[in-house]
Amino acid sequence: MSIIVQKYGGSSVGSTERIRAVAKRVIETKMKYPNVVVVVSAMGDTTDDLVKMTKEVSDNPSAREYDALISTGENISAALLAMAIQAQGIGAISLSGAQAGIHTENLYSKAKITKVDPSRIMQELDEGKVVIVTGFQGINDVSDITTIGRGGSDTSAVVLAAALGSPVCEIYTDVDGVYTTDPRVVPDARRLAEISYDEMLELASLGAKVLHPRSVECAKENNIALHVRSSFVSHEGTYVKEDSLMEMNKPVTGATLSDEEVMISVLKVQDNPGIAKYSQIEEDPA
Ligand code: ADP
Ligand code: ASP
Ligand code: MG
């Protein structure tokens, strides 16, 4: 029977009240589909707060200790969610990246996931439990905790969906789908019913943080559909999947915004080789 993989991002588990709401949704899913694996991010701004704390104690923290610290936010939300589910009389267990068999390369802060050994997850599912896995973290060859890059819990979820043979991975977030552009910046952006992997990859790589770019790559490689939806409402969101005919007719699907780049144009430079260095630059009246 197929395994459902759901991922809940930081704002979806931003308070204990939100964690109780997520527990309810997970239990509803388990009533319909017995095998549920949940990947969680850290609560709200926890990871940012941990990063700030590193700066308060060191200008140059070691990469190993940095990951040991910033990975901990996910442990909190996973254990709290397991407790909230258990409180409703349903079996649940939280697993760290290492316990869930998520292996990474030996790099810290942005390690790639190299393999997943899902045997412990399978064992817990066979015992009827909801399995909750910490996103964002794994373990390397020397048994140290590593992190896979900011926003990486999406990728943890998709990698697990691939290892568990799930055809769909649900990504629960604080917007109800993928929009033509960031709906928090452009209020009349349109929600897309579906978007192809390649278009989504482009949006994500150019800064649409609704999905971690590597999660889209992994979904494409393994032909896993992503369903991006809100944990605050019940309606469906956006499916990220292989091109459909409908999608192929559109000249433009979306746009992203980066507020970390500036463009400087040097105007009215004489068009002679070697002259740019010396030419007097007049101010552009425009
Ligand atoms: P989570 O904590 O659930 O992982 P993120 O904050 O990482 O959530 O991503 C969700 C955010 O992505 C939204 O709140 C939204 O502001 C932003 N975003 C940027 N571009 C888009 C887009 N094209 N469609 C939807 N959301 C977008
Ligand atoms: N908690 C991590 C971060 O803030 C991972 C994630 O949220 O996906 O980057
Ligand atoms: Mg995110």
GROMACS .gro file of C-alpha atoms and ligand atoms in nm:
model
  323
    1MET     CA    1   0.000   0.000   0.000
    2SER     CA    2   0.142   0.339  -0.092
    3ILE     CA    3   0.300   0.568   0.164
    4ILE     CA    4   0.186   0.929   0.197
    5VAL     CA    5   0.463   1.182   0.260
    6GLN     CA    6   0.363   1.524   0.393
    7LYS     CA    7   0.598   1.812   0.477
    8TYR     CA    8   0.500   2.097   0.709
    9GLY     CA    9   0.709   2.415   0.693
   10GLY     CA   10   0.807   2.655   0.972
   11SER     CA   11   0.492   2.866   0.985
   12SER     CA   12   0.271   2.556   0.973
   13VAL     CA   13   0.433   2.440   1.300
   14GLY     CA   14   0.500   2.791   1.434
   15SER     CA   15   0.332   2.742   1.775
   16THR     CA   16   0.205   2.457   1.990
   17GLU     CA   17  -0.145   2.552   1.877
   18ARG     CA   18  -0.037   2.511   1.514
   19ILE     CA   19   0.129   2.179   1.601
   20ARG     CA   20  -0.204   2.057   1.742
   21ALA     CA   21  -0.375   2.164   1.417
   22VAL     CA   22  -0.114   1.976   1.213
   23ALA     CA   23  -0.162   1.669   1.435
   24LYS     CA   24  -0.534   1.680   1.353
   25ARG     CA   25  -0.465   1.696   0.980
   26VAL     CA   26  -0.212   1.412   1.000
   27ILE     CA   27  -0.461   1.195   1.190
   28GLU     CA   28  -0.730   1.268   0.930
   29THR     CA   29  -0.485   1.155   0.661
   30LYS     CA   30  -0.400   0.839   0.853
   31MET     CA   31  -0.771   0.751   0.878
   32LYS     CA   32  -0.779   0.735   0.496
   33TYR     CA   33  -0.427   0.611   0.422
   34PRO     CA   34  -0.265   0.400   0.696
   35ASN     CA   35   0.099   0.472   0.606
   36VAL     CA   36   0.186   0.835   0.674
   37VAL     CA   37   0.534   0.985   0.697
   38VAL     CA   38   0.557   1.350   0.803
   39VAL     CA   39   0.861   1.574   0.756
   40VAL     CA   40   0.879   1.887   0.970
   41SER     CA   41   1.076   2.210   0.967
   42ALA     CA   42   1.175   2.405   1.276
   43MET     CA   43   0.905   2.614   1.445
   44GLY     CA   44   0.871   2.966   1.300
   45ASP     CA   45   1.199   3.158   1.310
   46THR     CA   46   1.383   2.905   1.528
   47THR     CA   47   1.661   2.836   1.276
   48ASP     CA   48   1.725   3.211   1.226
   49ASP     CA   49   1.738   3.254   1.605
   50LEU     CA   50   1.991   2.971   1.635
   51VAL     CA   51   2.205   3.128   1.362
   52LYS     CA   52   2.197   3.459   1.556
   53MET     CA   53   2.312   3.280   1.871
   54THR     CA   54   2.617   3.137   1.694
   55LYS     CA   55   2.721   3.496   1.610
   56GLU     CA   56   2.688   3.596   1.975
   57VAL     CA   57   2.948   3.341   2.085
   58SER     CA   58   3.188   3.323   1.792
   59ASP     CA   59   3.298   3.514   1.483
   60ASN     CA   60   3.403   3.192   1.321
   61PRO     CA   61   3.212   2.891   1.454
   62SER     CA   62   3.331   2.551   1.338
   63ALA     CA   63   3.119   2.405   1.061
   64ARG     CA   64   3.057   2.090   1.264
   65GLU     CA   65   2.923   2.271   1.570
   66TYR     CA   66   2.724   2.512   1.351
   67ASP     CA   67   2.531   2.221   1.200
   68ALA     CA   68   2.504   2.046   1.538
   69LEU     CA   69   2.325   2.359   1.663
   70ILE     CA   70   2.112   2.479   1.373
   71SER     CA   71   1.973   2.130   1.307
   72THR     CA   72   1.812   2.120   1.651
   73GLY     CA   73   1.504   2.328   1.565
   74GLU     CA   74   1.362   2.037   1.367
   75ASN     CA   75   1.407   1.800   1.665
   76ILE     CA   76   1.177   2.021   1.872
   77SER     CA   77   0.893   2.030   1.622
   78ALA     CA   78   0.919   1.657   1.544
   79ALA     CA   79   0.900   1.552   1.909
   80LEU     CA   80   0.615   1.796   1.984
   81LEU     CA   81   0.417   1.675   1.683
   82ALA     CA   82   0.467   1.311   1.788
   83MET     CA   83   0.339   1.398   2.137
   84ALA     CA   84   0.038   1.586   1.998
   85ILE     CA   85  -0.057   1.286   1.781
   86GLN     CA   86  -0.004   1.041   2.067
   87ALA     CA   87  -0.227   1.262   2.285
   88GLN     CA   88  -0.513   1.178   2.045
   89GLY     CA   89  -0.455   0.805   2.103
   90ILE     CA   90  -0.270   0.744   1.774
   91GLY     CA   91   0.074   0.582   1.766
   92ALA     CA   92   0.350   0.815   1.647
   93ILE     CA   93   0.728   0.836   1.667
   94SER     CA   94   0.975   1.113   1.586
   95LEU     CA   95   1.299   1.022   1.410
   96SER     CA   96   1.604   1.242   1.356
   97GLY     CA   97   1.765   1.248   1.011
   98ALA     CA   98   2.020   0.991   1.133
   99GLN     CA   99   1.753   0.762   1.281
  100ALA     CA  100   1.553   0.790   0.959
  101GLY     CA  101   1.858   0.673   0.760
  102ILE     CA  102   1.928   1.000   0.576
  103HIS     CA  103   2.297   0.995   0.479
  104THR     CA  104   2.478   1.296   0.339
  105GLU     CA  105   2.818   1.382   0.199
  106ASN     CA  106   3.080   1.507   0.443
  107LEU     CA  107   3.021   1.878   0.378
  108TYR     CA  108   2.851   2.084   0.646
  109SER     CA  109   2.578   2.351   0.600
  110LYS     CA  110   2.491   2.248   0.246
  111ALA     CA  111   2.553   1.874   0.232
  112LYS     CA  112   2.381   1.678  -0.044
  113ILE     CA  113   2.183   1.370   0.054
  114THR     CA  114   2.371   1.068  -0.080
  115LYS     CA  115   2.145   0.781   0.023
  116VAL     CA  116   1.844   0.692   0.232
  117ASP     CA  117   1.807   0.367   0.424
  118PRO     CA  118   1.434   0.361   0.501
  119SER     CA  119   1.440   0.038   0.709
  120ARG     CA  120   1.364   0.205   1.045
  121ILE     CA  121   1.083   0.411   0.890
  122MET     CA  122   0.934   0.095   0.736
  123GLN     CA  123   0.958  -0.090   1.066
  124GLU     CA  124   0.772   0.187   1.251
  125LEU     CA  125   0.506   0.211   0.978
  126ASP     CA  126   0.457  -0.167   1.001
  127GLU     CA  127   0.388  -0.118   1.372
  128GLY     CA  128   0.106   0.119   1.276
  129LYS     CA  129   0.275   0.443   1.380
  130VAL     CA  130   0.279   0.779   1.211
  131VAL     CA  131   0.648   0.846   1.146
  132ILE     CA  132   0.768   1.204   1.189
  133VAL     CA  133   1.109   1.284   1.045
  134THR     CA  134   1.314   1.599   1.107
  135GLY     CA  135   1.370   1.786   0.781
  136PHE     CA  136   1.692   1.969   0.694
  137GLN     CA  137   1.935   1.725   0.860
  138GLY     CA  138   2.122   1.405   0.794
  139ILE     CA  139   2.429   1.217   0.907
  140ASN     CA  140   2.767   1.188   0.737
  141ASP     CA  141   3.025   0.909   0.712
  142VAL     CA  142   3.174   0.991   1.051
  143SER     CA  143   2.829   0.996   1.221
  144ASP     CA  144   2.821   1.375   1.257
  145ILE     CA  145   2.499   1.568   1.207
  146THR     CA  146   2.494   1.770   0.886
  147THR     CA  147   2.243   2.017   0.740
  148ILE     CA  148   2.147   2.031   0.376
  149GLY     CA  149   2.102   2.405   0.314
  150ARG     CA  150   1.849   2.665   0.428
  151GLY     CA  151   1.497   2.578   0.320
  152GLY     CA  152   1.611   2.218   0.273
  153SER     CA  153   1.322   2.041   0.448
  154ASP     CA  154   1.136   2.036   0.116
  155THR     CA  155   1.423   1.833  -0.025
  156SER     CA  156   1.426   1.598   0.277
  157ALA     CA  157   1.059   1.525   0.211
  158VAL     CA  158   1.099   1.459  -0.161
  159VAL     CA  159   1.405   1.240  -0.106
  160LEU     CA  160   1.205   1.034   0.145
  161ALA     CA  161   0.909   1.012  -0.095
  162ALA     CA  162   1.150   0.875  -0.358
  163ALA     CA  163   1.302   0.622  -0.116
  164LEU     CA  164   0.957   0.510  -0.003
  165GLY     CA  165   0.812   0.485  -0.355
  166SER     CA  166   0.544   0.753  -0.301
  167PRO     CA  167   0.398   0.896  -0.621
  168VAL     CA  168   0.301   1.227  -0.456
  169CYS     CA  169   0.461   1.443  -0.188
  170GLU     CA  170   0.245   1.705  -0.017
  171ILE     CA  171   0.424   2.029   0.077
  172TYR     CA  172   0.220   2.221   0.334
  173THR     CA  173   0.314   2.586   0.369
  174ASP     CA  174   0.167   2.928   0.452
  175VAL     CA  175   0.036   3.006   0.101
  176ASP     CA  176  -0.226   2.797  -0.077
  177GLY     CA  177  -0.013   2.707  -0.378
  178VAL     CA  178   0.239   2.835  -0.628
  179TYR     CA  179   0.149   3.175  -0.770
  180THR     CA  180   0.260   3.358  -1.084
  181THR     CA  181   0.482   3.558  -0.848
  182ASP     CA  182   0.523   3.595  -0.470
  183PRO     CA  183   0.165   3.665  -0.350
  184ARG     CA  184   0.298   3.845  -0.042
  185VAL     CA  185   0.465   4.104  -0.266
  186VAL     CA  186   0.210   4.118  -0.549
  187PRO     CA  187  -0.139   4.070  -0.402
  188ASP     CA  188  -0.308   4.010  -0.738
  189ALA     CA  189  -0.070   3.730  -0.840
  190ARG     CA  190  -0.262   3.427  -0.969
  191ARG     CA  191  -0.254   3.080  -0.819
  192LEU     CA  192  -0.156   2.811  -1.067
  193ALA     CA  193  -0.346   2.481  -1.069
  194GLU     CA  194  -0.035   2.311  -1.200
  195ILE     CA  195   0.315   2.392  -1.315
  196SER     CA  196   0.580   2.178  -1.485
  197TYR     CA  197   0.899   2.069  -1.309
  198ASP     CA  198   1.114   2.280  -1.541
  199GLU     CA  199   0.913   2.597  -1.492
  200MET     CA  200   0.905   2.545  -1.115
  201LEU     CA  201   1.276   2.477  -1.110
  202GLU     CA  202   1.335   2.806  -1.283
  203LEU     CA  203   1.111   2.999  -1.041
  204ALA     CA  204   1.270   2.828  -0.738
  205SER     CA  205   1.627   2.879  -0.861
  206LEU     CA  206   1.556   3.248  -0.918
  207GLY     CA  207   1.437   3.297  -0.561
  208ALA     CA  208   1.074   3.179  -0.525
  209LYS     CA  209   1.138   3.021  -0.189
  210VAL     CA  210   0.807   2.836  -0.182
  211LEU     CA  211   1.009   2.529  -0.289
  212HIS     CA  212   1.376   2.447  -0.233
  213PRO     CA  213   1.524   2.410  -0.586
  214ARG     CA  214   1.682   2.071  -0.507
  215SER     CA  215   1.341   1.935  -0.405
  216VAL     CA  216   1.209   2.013  -0.754
  217GLU     CA  217   1.511   1.848  -0.919
  218CYS     CA  218   1.466   1.536  -0.707
  219ALA     CA  219   1.092   1.525  -0.778
  220LYS     CA  220   1.160   1.550  -1.151
  221GLU     CA  221   1.427   1.278  -1.146
  222ASN     CA  222   1.197   1.041  -0.959
  223ASN     CA  223   0.872   1.148  -1.128
  224ILE     CA  224   0.709   1.243  -0.797
  225ALA     CA  225   0.427   1.497  -0.819
  226LEU     CA  226   0.451   1.775  -0.560
  227HIS     CA  227   0.129   1.913  -0.420
  228VAL     CA  228   0.204   2.257  -0.273
  229ARG     CA  229  -0.083   2.361  -0.046
  230SER     CA  230  -0.169   2.550   0.269
  231SER     CA  231  -0.190   2.389   0.612
  232PHE     CA  232  -0.432   2.667   0.713
  233VAL     CA  233  -0.711   2.580   0.467
  234SER     CA  234  -0.842   2.256   0.320
  235HIS     CA  235  -0.867   2.327  -0.054
  236GLU     CA  236  -0.616   2.188  -0.301
  237GLY     CA  237  -0.314   2.391  -0.408
  238THR     CA  238  -0.074   2.355  -0.701
  239TYR     CA  239   0.055   2.034  -0.857
  240VAL     CA  240   0.414   2.041  -0.977
  241LYS     CA  241   0.450   1.764  -1.231
  242GLU     CA  242   0.547   1.672  -1.585
  243ASP     CA  243   0.439   1.916  -1.859
  244SER     CA  244   0.074   1.894  -1.950
  245LEU     CA  245  -0.063   2.018  -2.282
  246MET     CA  246  -0.241   2.297  -2.101
  247GLU     CA  247   0.084   2.429  -1.958
  248MET     CA  248   0.272   2.413  -2.287
  249ASN     CA  249   0.049   2.675  -2.448
  250LYS     CA  250   0.148   2.953  -2.212
  251PRO     CA  251   0.429   3.190  -2.313
  252VAL     CA  252   0.504   3.293  -1.950
  253THR     CA  253   0.411   3.107  -1.631
  254GLY     CA  254   0.554   3.325  -1.355
  255ALA     CA  255   0.813   3.576  -1.242
  256THR     CA  256   1.035   3.603  -0.936
  257LEU     CA  257   1.171   3.896  -0.747
  258SER     CA  258   1.515   3.929  -0.595
  259ASP     CA  259   1.570   4.216  -0.351
  260GLU     CA  260   1.939   4.134  -0.307
  261GLU     CA  261   2.068   4.253  -0.643
  262VAL     CA  262   2.120   4.599  -0.796
  263MET     CA  263   2.184   4.694  -1.156
  264ILE     CA  264   2.429   4.976  -1.224
  265SER     CA  265   2.436   5.113  -1.580
  266VAL     CA  266   2.731   5.322  -1.693
  267LEU     CA  267   2.595   5.538  -1.974
  268LYS     CA  268   2.748   5.751  -2.247
  269VAL     CA  269   3.088   5.585  -2.249
  270GLN     CA  270   3.266   5.647  -2.581
  271ASP     CA  271   3.262   5.337  -2.796
  272ASN     CA  272   3.642   5.314  -2.853
  273PRO     CA  273   3.858   5.032  -2.720
  274GLY     CA  274   4.050   5.140  -2.407
  275ILE     CA  275   3.851   5.461  -2.360
  276ALA     CA  276   3.609   5.353  -2.089
  277LYS     CA  277   3.869   5.387  -1.814
  278TYR     CA  278   3.934   5.757  -1.890
  279SER     CA  279   3.611   5.888  -2.033
  280GLN     CA  280   3.424   6.152  -1.845
  281ILE     CA  281   3.093   6.010  -1.736
  282GLU     CA  282   2.806   6.253  -1.767
  283GLU     CA  283   2.503   6.213  -1.550
  284ASP     CA  284   2.204   6.067  -1.734
  285PRO     CA  285   1.929   6.330  -1.734
  286ALA     CA  286   1.672   6.049  -1.704
  287ADP     P1  287   0.782   2.710   0.463
  287ADP     O1  288   0.824   2.767   0.595
  287ADP     O2  289   0.648   2.646   0.466
  287ADP     O3  290   0.889   2.624   0.400
  287ADP     P2  291   0.864   2.934   0.299
  287ADP     O4  292   0.860   3.065   0.372
  287ADP     O5  293   0.995   2.868   0.278
  287ADP     O6  294   0.758   2.836   0.369
  287ADP     O7  295   0.794   2.951   0.154
  287ADP     C1  296   0.665   3.005   0.144
  287ADP     C2  297   0.675   3.149   0.097
  287ADP     O8  298   0.724   3.152  -0.036
  287ADP     C3  299   0.542   3.221   0.089
  287ADP     O9  300   0.505   3.276   0.213
  287ADP     C4  301   0.568   3.327  -0.019
  287ADP    O10  302   0.591   3.455   0.036
  287ADP     C5  303   0.696   3.281  -0.087
  287ADP     N1  304   0.688   3.277  -0.233
  287ADP     C6  305   0.780   3.331  -0.318
  287ADP     N2  306   0.744   3.314  -0.445
  287ADP     C7  307   0.626   3.247  -0.445
  287ADP     C8  308   0.537   3.201  -0.548
  287ADP     N3  309   0.564   3.218  -0.679
  287ADP     N4  310   0.424   3.135  -0.511
  287ADP     C9  311   0.395   3.115  -0.380
  287ADP     N5  312   0.475   3.158  -0.277
  287ADP    C10  313   0.588   3.223  -0.309
  288ASP     N1  314   1.460   2.512   0.932
  288ASP     C1  315   1.541   2.518   0.814
  288ASP     C2  316   1.551   2.662   0.765
  288ASP     O1  317   1.495   2.752   0.826
  288ASP     C3  318   1.495   2.427   0.704
  288ASP     C4  319   1.357   2.457   0.644
  288ASP     O2  320   1.279   2.532   0.703
  288ASP     O3  321   1.328   2.401   0.537
  288ASP     O4  322   1.619   2.688   0.670
  289MG      MG  323   1.063   2.668   0.292
   0.00000   0.00000   0.00000
